[in-house]
CSV table of C-alpha atoms in Angstrom, one decimal:
chain,number,residue,atom,x,y,z
J,1,MET,CA,0.0,0.0,0.1
J,2,THR,CA,1.4,3.3,-0.8
J,3,ALA,CA,2.1,6.2,1.8
J,4,ALA,CA,-1.1,8.7,0.2
J,5,PRO,CA,-4.0,5.7,0.7
J,6,ALA,CA,-2.5,4.4,3.6
J,7,ARG,CA,-2.7,8.1,5.2
J,8,LEU,CA,-6.1,8.0,3.6
J,9,LEU,CA,-6.9,4.1,5.4
J,10,ARG,CA,-5.8,6.1,8.4
J,11,ALA,CA,-7.6,9.0,8.9
J,12,HIS,CA,-11.0,7.4,7.6
J,13,TRP,CA,-10.3,3.7,9.4
J,14,LEU,CA,-14.2,3.8,10.9
J,15,LEU,CA,-16.2,4.6,8.1
J,16,ALA,CA,-14.0,1.8,6.2
J,17,LEU,CA,-14.9,-0.3,8.8
J,18,LEU,CA,-18.6,0.8,8.3
J,19,LEU,CA,-18.0,0.0,4.7
J,20,ILE,CA,-16.4,-3.7,5.1
J,21,GLY,CA,-19.7,-4.2,6.7
J,22,GLY,CA,-22.4,-2.5,4.6
J,23,VAL,CA,-20.5,-4.7,2.2
J,24,VAL,CA,-20.8,-7.7,3.5
J,25,LEU,CA,-24.8,-7.6,4.2
J,26,ARG,CA,-25.1,-6.5,0.5
J,27,VAL,CA,-23.3,-9.4,-1.1
J,28,LEU,CA,-24.4,-12.1,1.1
J,29,ALA,CA,-28.1,-10.2,0.7
J,30,GLN,CA,-27.0,-10.9,-3.3
J,31,LEU,CA,-26.3,-14.2,-2.7
J,32,ALA,CA,-29.1,-15.0,-0.4
J,33,TYR,CA,-31.9,-13.5,-3.2
J,34,ARG,CA,-31.5,-14.5,-6.6
J,35,PRO,CA,-32.3,-12.3,-8.7
J,36,ALA,CA,-33.2,-10.1,-6.4
J,37,LEU,CA,-36.5,-9.6,-4.4
J,38,LEU,CA,-39.7,-9.4,-5.6
J,39,TYR,CA,-42.4,-6.7,-3.3
J,40,ILE,CA,-46.4,-6.3,-4.3
J,41,ASP,CA,-45.3,-2.5,-5.6
J,42,SER,CA,-42.5,-4.8,-7.4
J,43,PHE,CA,-45.2,-6.0,-10.1
J,44,ARG,CA,-46.9,-2.8,-11.2
J,45,TYR,CA,-43.7,-1.2,-11.6
J,46,LEU,CA,-42.5,-4.1,-14.1
J,47,ASP,CA,-46.0,-3.5,-15.8
J,48,ASP,CA,-46.4,0.0,-16.4
J,49,LEU,CA,-42.8,-0.4,-17.7
J,50,GLY,CA,-42.4,-0.3,-21.9
J,51,VAL,CA,-45.2,2.6,-22.1
J,52,PHE,CA,-44.9,4.6,-18.6
J,53,TYR,CA,-48.3,3.9,-18.1
J,54,PRO,CA,-48.2,6.6,-15.4
J,55,GLY,CA,-52.4,5.6,-14.4
J,56,GLY,CA,-51.5,3.0,-11.8
J,57,ILE,CA,-51.6,3.5,-7.9
J,58,ASN,CA,-48.2,4.9,-8.5
J,59,PRO,CA,-45.4,7.4,-10.9
J,60,VAL,CA,-42.9,6.7,-13.4
J,61,GLY,CA,-40.5,8.3,-12.0
J,62,TYR,CA,-38.6,4.5,-10.4
J,63,GLU,CA,-39.2,2.9,-13.8
J,64,VAL,CA,-38.2,6.1,-15.5
J,65,LEU,CA,-35.1,7.6,-13.7
J,66,LEU,CA,-33.8,3.3,-12.7
J,67,LEU,CA,-35.7,0.8,-12.9
J,68,GLY,CA,-36.2,0.8,-17.2
J,69,PRO,CA,-32.4,2.5,-17.6
J,70,LEU,CA,-31.3,-0.5,-15.9
J,71,LEU,CA,-33.1,-3.5,-17.7
J,72,LEU,CA,-32.4,-2.1,-20.9
J,73,VAL,CA,-29.0,-3.1,-20.3
J,74,GLY,CA,-29.1,-5.9,-18.1
J,75,ASN,CA,-32.2,-8.3,-15.6
J,76,LEU,CA,-33.9,-8.4,-12.3
J,77,ALA,CA,-30.0,-8.9,-10.2
J,78,LEU,CA,-28.2,-5.7,-11.9
J,79,VAL,CA,-31.1,-3.5,-10.5
J,80,ALA,CA,-30.0,-4.8,-7.3
J,81,VAL,CA,-27.1,-5.2,-7.1
J,82,VAL,CA,-26.5,-1.5,-8.2
J,83,GLN,CA,-29.1,-0.3,-5.6
J,84,HIS,CA,-27.1,-2.3,-3.3
J,85,LEU,CA,-24.1,0.4,-4.7
J,86,LEU,CA,-26.4,2.9,-4.3
J,87,GLY,CA,-26.8,2.8,-0.3
J,88,LEU,CA,-23.2,2.5,-0.3
J,89,ALA,CA,-22.9,5.5,-1.6
J,90,LEU,CA,-25.5,7.2,1.3
J,91,GLY,CA,-23.2,6.8,3.4
J,92,VAL,CA,-20.2,7.8,1.8
J,93,ALA,CA,-21.8,11.0,1.2
J,94,ILE,CA,-23.1,11.3,4.6
J,95,TYR,CA,-20.0,11.1,5.6
J,96,VAL,CA,-18.3,13.9,3.7
J,97,LEU,CA,-21.3,16.3,4.0
J,98,LEU,CA,-20.4,15.9,7.1
J,99,LEU,CA,-16.6,16.5,7.0
J,100,ARG,CA,-17.1,19.6,4.4
J,101,PHE,CA,-19.3,21.5,7.2
J,102,GLY,CA,-16.8,20.4,10.4
J,103,ALA,CA,-17.7,17.1,12.3
J,104,ARG,CA,-15.4,15.6,13.7
J,105,ARG,CA,-14.9,12.1,11.2
J,106,TRP,CA,-16.1,9.6,14.3
J,107,ILE,CA,-18.8,11.6,14.6
J,108,ALA,CA,-19.4,11.7,10.9
J,109,ALA,CA,-18.5,8.1,10.7
J,110,LEU,CA,-21.9,7.3,13.4
J,111,ALA,CA,-24.3,9.1,11.5
J,112,THR,CA,-23.3,6.6,8.3
J,113,ALA,CA,-24.1,3.8,10.2
J,114,PRO,CA,-27.4,3.5,10.4
J,115,VAL,CA,-27.8,3.7,6.8
J,116,LEU,CA,-24.5,1.2,5.8
J,117,LEU,CA,-25.5,-1.5,9.2
J,118,ASP,CA,-29.7,-2.0,9.2
J,119,ALA,CA,-30.9,-5.1,7.4
J,120,TYR,CA,-34.4,-3.0,6.8
J,121,GLN,CA,-32.6,-0.6,4.5
J,122,VAL,CA,-30.4,-3.3,3.2
J,123,GLN,CA,-33.8,-6.4,2.5
J,124,ILE,CA,-35.2,-3.3,0.7
J,125,GLU,CA,-32.2,-2.3,-1.3
J,126,HIS,CA,-32.9,-6.2,-3.0
J,127,ASN,CA,-35.9,-6.2,-3.3
J,128,ILE,CA,-37.9,-4.4,-7.1
J,129,MET,CA,-38.9,-0.7,-5.7
J,130,SER,CA,-38.8,2.8,-5.0
J,131,ASP,CA,-37.9,3.4,-1.6
J,132,LEU,CA,-33.8,3.2,-1.9
J,133,LEU,CA,-33.9,5.8,-4.9
J,134,PHE,CA,-36.3,8.3,-3.2
J,135,GLN,CA,-33.2,8.4,-0.4
J,136,VAL,CA,-30.9,9.2,-2.7
J,137,LEU,CA,-33.3,11.2,-5.0
J,138,LEU,CA,-33.3,13.5,-0.5
J,139,LEU,CA,-30.1,13.7,0.2
J,140,ALA,CA,-28.9,14.9,-3.2
J,141,VAL,CA,-31.4,18.0,-2.6
J,142,ILE,CA,-29.6,18.9,0.6
J,143,PHE,CA,-26.4,18.7,-1.4
J,144,VAL,CA,-27.6,20.8,-3.9
J,145,LEU,CA,-28.8,23.4,-1.1
J,146,ALA,CA,-26.4,23.4,1.2
J,147,TRP,CA,-22.9,22.1,0.2
J,148,ARG,CA,-22.1,25.8,-1.3
J,149,GLY,CA,-23.7,28.0,0.8
J,150,THR,CA,-26.7,29.7,0.8
J,151,PRO,CA,-28.3,28.8,-2.5
J,152,GLY,CA,-29.4,31.4,-5.3
J,153,PRO,CA,-32.1,31.4,-7.5
J,154,ARG,CA,-30.7,28.6,-10.0
J,155,THR,CA,-29.3,26.4,-7.4
J,156,ALA,CA,-32.4,26.5,-5.9
J,157,ALA,CA,-35.0,25.3,-8.9
J,158,ILE,CA,-32.3,22.2,-9.0
J,159,ALA,CA,-33.1,21.7,-6.1
J,160,GLY,CA,-37.5,21.9,-6.9
J,161,LEU,CA,-36.7,20.1,-10.1
J,162,LEU,CA,-34.9,16.8,-7.8
J,163,LEU,CA,-37.6,17.1,-4.9
J,164,ALA,CA,-40.4,17.2,-8.0
J,165,ALA,CA,-38.4,13.6,-8.8
J,166,SER,CA,-38.6,12.4,-5.9
J,167,VAL,CA,-42.5,12.8,-5.4
J,168,LEU,CA,-42.5,11.5,-9.2
J,169,VAL,CA,-41.2,8.1,-7.6
J,170,ARG,CA,-42.8,8.0,-3.6
J,171,LEU,CA,-46.4,10.9,-3.7
J,172,VAL,CA,-45.0,11.1,0.0
J,173,GLY,CA,-42.6,13.6,-1.7
J,174,LEU,CA,-44.9,16.3,-2.4
J,175,THR,CA,-45.4,18.4,0.8
J,176,LEU,CA,-41.2,18.3,1.0
J,177,VAL,CA,-41.5,21.2,-0.4
J,178,VAL,CA,-41.8,23.2,2.2
J,179,PRO,CA,-38.8,22.5,4.7
J,180,ALA,CA,-36.9,22.9,1.0
J,181,VAL,CA,-38.2,26.3,1.2
J,182,ALA,CA,-38.1,27.3,4.3
J,183,PHE,CA,-34.2,27.1,4.2
J,184,VAL,CA,-33.9,29.0,1.1
J,185,LEU,CA,-35.6,31.4,3.2
J,186,LEU,CA,-34.1,31.2,6.1
J,187,ALA,CA,-29.8,29.9,5.5
J,188,ALA,CA,-27.6,32.2,6.6
J,189,GLY,CA,-24.6,34.1,4.6
J,190,LEU,CA,-26.8,37.0,3.4
J,191,ARG,CA,-25.3,40.3,3.6
J,192,PRO,CA,-27.3,42.5,5.1
J,193,ARG,CA,-28.3,44.7,2.9
J,194,ASP,CA,-29.5,41.9,0.3
J,195,GLY,CA,-32.6,41.5,2.6
J,196,TRP,CA,-35.6,39.2,2.0
J,197,ARG,CA,-35.2,39.8,-1.9
J,198,PRO,CA,-32.5,37.4,-3.1
J,199,ARG,CA,-34.2,34.6,-0.9
J,200,LEU,CA,-37.9,35.3,-2.0
J,201,ARG,CA,-36.5,35.0,-5.2
J,202,ALA,CA,-34.4,31.5,-4.6
J,203,ALA,CA,-37.5,30.3,-2.8
J,204,GLY,CA,-39.2,31.5,-6.0
J,205,ALA,CA,-37.2,28.8,-8.6
J,206,LEU,CA,-37.7,26.5,-6.2
J,207,ALA,CA,-41.5,25.4,-6.1
J,208,GLY,CA,-41.8,27.4,-9.5
J,209,ALA,CA,-39.2,24.3,-10.5
J,210,PHE,CA,-40.8,21.4,-7.9
J,211,ALA,CA,-44.5,22.9,-9.4
J,212,GLY,CA,-43.9,23.4,-12.8
J,213,VAL,CA,-42.8,19.7,-13.5
J,214,LEU,CA,-45.5,18.2,-11.5
J,215,PHE,CA,-47.9,20.2,-13.6
J,216,CYS,CA,-46.5,18.4,-16.3
J,217,TYR,CA,-46.3,14.6,-15.1
J,218,ALA,CA,-50.8,15.9,-14.3
J,219,MET,CA,-50.7,16.9,-18.2
J,220,TYR,CA,-49.1,14.1,-19.1
J,221,HIS,CA,-51.6,11.7,-17.0
J,222,LEU,CA,-54.6,13.7,-18.0
J,223,ALA,CA,-53.5,12.4,-22.1
J,224,TRP,CA,-52.9,8.6,-21.0
J,225,THR,CA,-56.7,8.6,-19.0
J,226,GLY,CA,-59.0,11.9,-19.4
J,227,SER,CA,-57.4,13.5,-15.6
J,228,PRO,CA,-55.2,15.5,-14.2
J,229,ALA,CA,-53.1,13.4,-10.9
J,230,LEU,CA,-50.3,12.9,-10.2
J,231,GLY,CA,-51.4,9.1,-9.7
J,232,GLY,CA,-53.3,7.3,-8.7
J,233,SER,CA,-55.4,4.8,-6.5
J,234,THR,CA,-57.2,1.7,-5.2
J,235,GLY,CA,-58.7,3.6,-3.0
J,236,SER,CA,-58.3,6.9,-0.8
J,237,VAL,CA,-55.9,7.7,2.0
J,238,VAL,CA,-58.1,9.3,3.7
J,239,PHE,CA,-61.2,7.7,3.4
J,240,GLY,CA,-58.7,4.6,4.6
J,241,ARG,CA,-57.7,7.2,7.8
J,242,THR,CA,-60.9,8.5,8.2
J,243,ALA,CA,-63.2,4.9,8.1
J,244,ALA,CA,-60.5,3.5,11.0
J,245,VAL,CA,-63.0,6.0,13.7
J,246,ALA,CA,-65.8,7.0,12.2
J,247,ASP,CA,-69.3,6.5,13.9
J,248,CYS,CA,-71.5,6.0,11.3
J,249,ALA,CA,-74.8,6.8,13.3
J,250,ALA,CA,-73.4,10.1,14.4
J,251,LEU,CA,-72.4,11.3,11.1
J,252,GLY,CA,-75.0,12.8,9.8
J,253,LEU,CA,-73.8,10.1,6.1
J,254,THR,CA,-76.6,10.3,2.7
J,255,PRO,CA,-77.2,7.1,1.8
J,256,GLU,CA,-74.6,6.6,-0.6
J,257,GLU,CA,-72.3,8.0,2.2
J,258,ALA,CA,-73.7,5.7,4.8
J,259,VAL,CA,-73.1,2.3,2.5
J,260,VAL,CA,-69.5,2.9,2.6
J,261,CYS,CA,-69.3,3.5,6.3
J,262,PRO,CA,-68.1,0.2,7.8
J,263,ASN,CA,-70.5,-1.8,9.7
J,264,GLU,CA,-68.3,-2.9,12.3
J,265,PRO,CA,-67.7,-1.3,15.6
J,266,VAL,CA,-65.1,1.3,15.9
J,267,ALA,CA,-63.1,-1.2,18.0
J,268,ALA,CA,-63.2,-4.0,15.4
J,269,ARG,CA,-61.2,-1.9,13.0
J,270,ALA,CA,-57.7,-2.3,14.2
J,271,ALA,CA,-57.8,-5.7,13.3
J,272,ASN,CA,-58.4,-4.6,9.6
J,273,GLY,CA,-56.1,-2.1,10.3
J,274,ILE,CA,-55.7,1.1,7.6
J,275,ASP,CA,-54.2,-0.6,5.0
J,276,PHE,CA,-57.5,-2.7,4.3
J,277,TYR,CA,-59.8,0.3,4.0
J,278,ILE,CA,-56.6,2.0,1.6
J,279,HIS,CA,-56.3,-0.7,-0.7
J,280,PHE,CA,-58.9,-3.8,-0.5
J,281,TRP,CA,-62.7,-2.6,0.9
J,282,HIS,CA,-63.6,-1.8,-2.4
J,283,VAL,CA,-62.3,-5.3,-4.5
J,284,PRO,CA,-65.4,-6.5,-5.7
J,285,ALA,CA,-66.1,-8.9,-3.3
J,286,ASN,CA,-67.4,-5.7,-1.3
J,287,THR,CA,-69.0,-3.4,-3.6
J,288,ARG,CA,-70.2,-5.8,-6.5
J,289,SER,CA,-73.7,-4.9,-4.8
J,290,LEU,CA,-73.3,-1.4,-5.5
J,291,PRO,CA,-75.4,0.4,-8.5
J,292,ASP,CA,-73.7,0.4,-11.9
J,293,ASP,CA,-74.5,4.5,-11.3
J,294,PHE,CA,-72.5,4.4,-8.0
J,295,ASP,CA,-69.8,6.6,-7.4
J,296,LEU,CA,-67.6,5.2,-5.0
J,297,ASN,CA,-65.1,8.3,-5.1
J,298,ALA,CA,-67.7,10.7,-3.7
J,299,ALA,CA,-69.3,8.0,-1.5
J,300,GLN,CA,-65.8,7.7,0.0
J,301,SER,CA,-65.0,11.9,0.3
J,302,GLY,CA,-68.0,13.2,1.5
J,303,MET,CA,-67.9,9.9,4.7
J,304,ALA,CA,-63.8,11.5,4.8
J,305,ARG,CA,-64.7,14.9,4.7
J,306,LYS,CA,-68.1,14.2,8.0
J,307,VAL,CA,-64.6,12.2,9.9
J,308,LEU,CA,-62.8,14.9,10.0
J,309,LEU,CA,-65.3,17.6,9.8
J,310,HIS,CA,-67.0,16.1,13.8
J,311,GLN,CA,-64.2,13.6,14.8
J,312,PRO,CA,-61.2,15.8,13.7
J,313,PHE,CA,-58.9,14.4,17.8
J,314,ASP,CA,-59.6,11.3,16.8
J,315,VAL,CA,-58.1,10.8,13.7
J,316,LEU,CA,-55.4,13.5,14.7
J,317,GLY,CA,-55.3,10.8,17.6
J,318,GLY,CA,-54.2,8.1,14.8
J,319,PHE,CA,-52.2,9.6,13.0
J,320,VAL,CA,-49.5,11.2,16.2
J,321,GLN,CA,-49.8,7.4,17.5
J,322,ASP,CA,-48.6,6.2,14.1
J,323,PHE,CA,-45.8,9.0,13.7
J,324,LEU,CA,-44.6,7.5,17.9
J,325,LYS,CA,-44.2,4.6,16.6
J,326,GLY,CA,-41.0,5.2,14.3
J,327,PHE,CA,-38.9,5.7,17.6
J,328,ALA,CA,-39.8,2.6,19.5
J,329,PRO,CA,-37.2,0.9,21.1
J,330,THR,CA,-37.7,-2.1,18.2
J,331,ARG,CA,-39.1,-2.7,16.2
J,332,THR,CA,-43.4,-4.4,16.8
J,333,GLN,CA,-46.3,-3.4,15.0
J,334,SER,CA,-50.1,-3.9,16.4
J,335,PRO,CA,-53.3,-5.4,14.9
J,336,GLY,CA,-54.0,-4.1,11.9
J,337,ASP,CA,-50.6,-2.8,10.8
J,338,VAL,CA,-48.8,-3.5,7.3
J,339,PRO,CA,-47.2,-6.5,8.2
J,340,LEU,CA,-43.2,-6.1,9.8
J,341,ALA,CA,-42.3,-9.9,7.5
J,342,ARG,CA,-43.0,-8.6,4.3
J,343,TRP,CA,-39.3,-6.3,6.0
J,344,GLN,CA,-37.7,-9.2,7.1
J,345,PHE,CA,-34.3,-11.6,5.6
J,346,THR,CA,-36.9,-14.8,5.3
J,347,THR,CA,-35.4,-18.4,4.7
J,348,ASP,CA,-37.0,-19.5,1.9
J,349,TYR,CA,-37.8,-17.5,-1.2
J,350,PRO,CA,-41.4,-14.6,-0.1
J,351,MET,CA,-43.6,-15.2,-2.3
J,352,TYR,CA,-46.2,-11.9,-3.2
J,353,ALA,CA,-47.9,-13.5,-6.0
J,354,ASP,CA,-48.5,-17.1,-6.9
J,355,PRO,CA,-45.2,-18.4,-8.2
J,356,TRP,CA,-45.6,-19.2,-12.1
J,357,TYR,CA,-46.8,-15.3,-11.9
J,358,VAL,CA,-42.8,-14.0,-10.2
J,359,THR,CA,-41.2,-16.9,-11.9
J,360,GLU,CA,-43.1,-15.1,-15.4
J,361,TRP,CA,-41.1,-11.8,-14.6
J,362,ALA,CA,-38.6,-13.7,-13.6
J,363,GLU,CA,-38.2,-15.2,-17.0
J,364,LEU,CA,-38.8,-12.0,-18.7
J,365,HIS,CA,-35.8,-10.7,-17.0
J,366,GLY,CA,-33.5,-12.7,-16.0
J,367,ASP,CA,-33.2,-16.7,-16.5
J,368,GLY,CA,-36.5,-17.0,-14.7
J,369,THR,CA,-34.9,-19.1,-11.9
J,370,LEU,CA,-36.0,-17.8,-8.5
J,371,ARG,CA,-33.5,-18.6,-5.5
J,372,ALA,CA,-33.0,-18.6,-1.9
J,373,ASP,CA,-30.3,-20.2,0.2
J,374,PRO,CA,-31.2,-20.5,3.3
J,375,ALA,CA,-28.2,-20.4,5.4
J,376,ILE,CA,-27.4,-17.1,4.4
J,377,GLY,CA,-31.1,-16.6,4.7
J,378,GLY,CA,-30.9,-17.7,7.5
J,379,PHE,CA,-28.2,-15.9,8.8
J,380,LEU,CA,-29.2,-12.0,7.4
J,381,ARG,CA,-32.5,-13.2,9.9
J,382,ALA,CA,-31.2,-14.2,12.8
J,383,TYR,CA,-28.3,-10.8,12.1
J,384,GLN,CA,-32.3,-8.6,11.5
J,385,LEU,CA,-33.9,-9.7,14.0
J,386,GLY,CA,-31.1,-10.2,16.8
J,387,GLY,CA,-30.8,-6.8,16.6
J,388,GLY,CA,-29.0,-5.6,13.2
J,389,TYR,CA,-30.9,-2.5,12.5
J,390,THR,CA,-31.1,0.9,13.9
J,391,PRO,CA,-33.7,1.3,17.0
J,392,GLY,CA,-36.3,3.1,17.4
J,393,ILE,CA,-35.7,5.9,19.8
J,394,VAL,CA,-31.9,6.3,18.4
J,395,LEU,CA,-33.7,8.1,15.4
J,396,GLY,CA,-35.7,9.8,17.9
J,397,GLY,CA,-32.9,11.1,19.9
J,398,CYS,CA,-31.1,12.6,16.9
J,399,LEU,CA,-35.2,14.3,16.7
J,400,LEU,CA,-34.5,16.3,19.7
J,401,LEU,CA,-31.0,17.1,18.8
J,402,SER,CA,-31.4,18.4,16.0
J,403,ALA,CA,-33.7,20.6,17.8
J,404,ALA,CA,-31.6,21.6,20.5
J,405,ALA,CA,-29.3,22.7,17.8
J,406,VAL,CA,-31.8,25.2,16.0
J,407,LEU,CA,-33.3,26.3,19.4
J,408,GLY,CA,-29.5,27.8,19.1
J,409,ALA,CA,-28.3,25.1,22.5
J,410,GLY,CA,-24.4,24.9,22.8
J,411,ARG,CA,-22.6,27.1,20.7
J,412,ALA,CA,-25.3,26.9,17.6
J,413,ARG,CA,-26.4,29.7,17.5
J,414,ARG,CA,-23.1,31.3,16.9
J,415,SER,CA,-22.3,28.5,13.9
J,416,GLY,CA,-24.1,29.1,11.3
J,417,LEU,CA,-25.0,26.1,10.7
J,418,ARG,CA,-28.6,25.9,12.3
J,419,ALA,CA,-31.2,26.3,8.9
J,420,VAL,CA,-27.8,23.6,8.0
J,421,VAL,CA,-29.4,20.9,10.3
J,422,LEU,CA,-32.8,22.3,10.3
J,423,LEU,CA,-33.2,20.8,6.5
J,424,PRO,CA,-32.3,17.0,6.8
J,425,ALA,CA,-34.3,17.6,10.5
J,426,GLY,CA,-37.7,19.0,8.8
J,427,LEU,CA,-37.3,16.5,5.6
J,428,ALA,CA,-37.0,13.7,8.4
J,429,THR,CA,-39.8,14.8,9.9
J,430,THR,CA,-42.3,15.8,6.5
J,431,VAL,CA,-41.9,13.0,5.3
J,432,LEU,CA,-42.5,10.7,8.5
J,433,ALA,CA,-45.8,12.5,9.2
J,434,THR,CA,-47.2,12.6,5.8
J,435,ALA,CA,-46.0,8.8,5.7
J,436,ALA,CA,-47.8,8.7,9.4
J,437,ALA,CA,-50.8,10.8,7.8
J,438,MET,CA,-51.2,7.5,5.0
J,439,GLU,CA,-51.1,4.3,7.4
J,440,PHE,CA,-48.3,3.7,9.6
J,441,SER,CA,-44.8,0.7,8.0
J,442,TRP,CA,-41.8,0.1,8.9
J,443,ARG,CA,-41.1,0.3,5.5
J,444,TYR,CA,-42.1,4.8,5.4
J,445,GLN,CA,-39.9,4.8,8.1
J,446,LEU,CA,-36.7,3.9,5.8
J,447,PRO,CA,-36.3,7.4,5.2
J,448,GLY,CA,-35.1,9.2,9.0
J,449,LEU,CA,-31.4,6.0,8.4
J,450,VAL,CA,-30.1,9.0,6.1
J,451,LEU,CA,-32.1,12.5,7.3
J,452,LEU,CA,-32.5,12.5,11.1
J,453,PRO,CA,-28.2,10.5,11.6
J,454,LEU,CA,-27.0,14.0,9.6
J,455,ALA,CA,-29.1,15.8,10.7
J,456,ALA,CA,-28.0,15.3,14.7
J,457,GLY,CA,-24.2,15.2,12.9
J,458,LEU,CA,-24.7,18.8,12.0
J,459,ALA,CA,-25.8,19.4,14.7
J,460,LEU,CA,-23.6,18.2,17.8
J,461,THR,CA,-21.4,20.3,15.5
J,462,ALA,CA,-23.2,22.5,15.2
J,463,ILE,CA,-23.7,22.8,19.3
J,464,THR,CA,-19.9,22.2,20.0
J,465,GLY,CA,-18.4,23.3,17.4
J,466,PRO,CA,-16.3,22.3,14.7
J,467,SER,CA,-13.4,19.2,14.1
J,468,ARG,CA,-9.6,20.8,14.0
J,469,SER,CA,-7.9,18.9,11.9
J,470,SER,CA,-6.6,16.7,14.1
J,471,ASP,CA,-9.8,15.4,15.2
């Protein structure tokens, strides 16, 4: 080993160890499940390839930006490999960004551990799903907005384009424009005599670019389906949240709204879970007795509005409870939650559709062989269930530390980093809250593995002061 690489390794030895651990986990996942894991959503993404039809439940950003291009030159195994490489790149990018803002090397390295070593992160990367690309885009937004100091209109517009792309990858990104605009307005570094005008121009450029891309996509959706939208739906998200708590007899529902209000007692609906009312209530078994001219969406929307008007605290209580679940010390689940087992490694190849159908997709984008190594899968499962994940209480601590820095604790008030801390912390809080507003799933907590440790590393640097070169 030459002197320069040796010095580099000594300087960043903790990151190197964490990276090695991350590489080992991802290689094992690649060997354990071939060509990749195919979840329920995977078939929707694969089905949209070729025509990029926008009328499904998901926008087509994942297919256009990652899945489609990779399948043009390779197969499903290549997609999994690239996603694992991007997962490792997330860790390196967090480290580099923290060093950019003066973090001590050990703080920067520890901030990468959740995304590098969390088994739930590795498992989702091995799925043909959009979650990993969504994480990459969110970190890219932070890089663009924060790397060179206070962003100007051009830089802010690029961030707006990236945020819009994140929405087209996962609709939950729709609300993230709020903390991004807040950062642009609050970012330090402008000369006092410049006042608010440059900030307002930059914020307007970000919001304009964001809205422009989404408007164009809505028109694309209109051309295909006849209605402007960002994504289709197999059920009303708001209906799902409100159906779980609706006091049907006390709401003054119309006959049509009464039809869609659940018959079960409120206490019994927890067993079904919000996911049932969002995605499965409308299936033919429940709706085939409805008249042909029955407007299901209008009835659900009307019922949901009345629940929000008359039972706001019941709805809010369910939302707060689901938001706080993500900060639990261990991976637990309540009755009706999306099953945690879906995001856990198994000793066999998990099937979420008829085997012939899954094999058909594997044949179209590979050799048609679906393989699982029980020994390697068993090792990954033991690691995952034995504590190979980031406790929610750690992520909660990261959020509290970030709040302390934003409020000016320690040296943070004079650090110039408070707005920079606010950016990843605000993005994390917003995306987790938006996901919780729909329903709780441990899958939806994964953006926190990237954003919250990054925010905490920035916060600790702001509170204690930047590192010296010898740190």
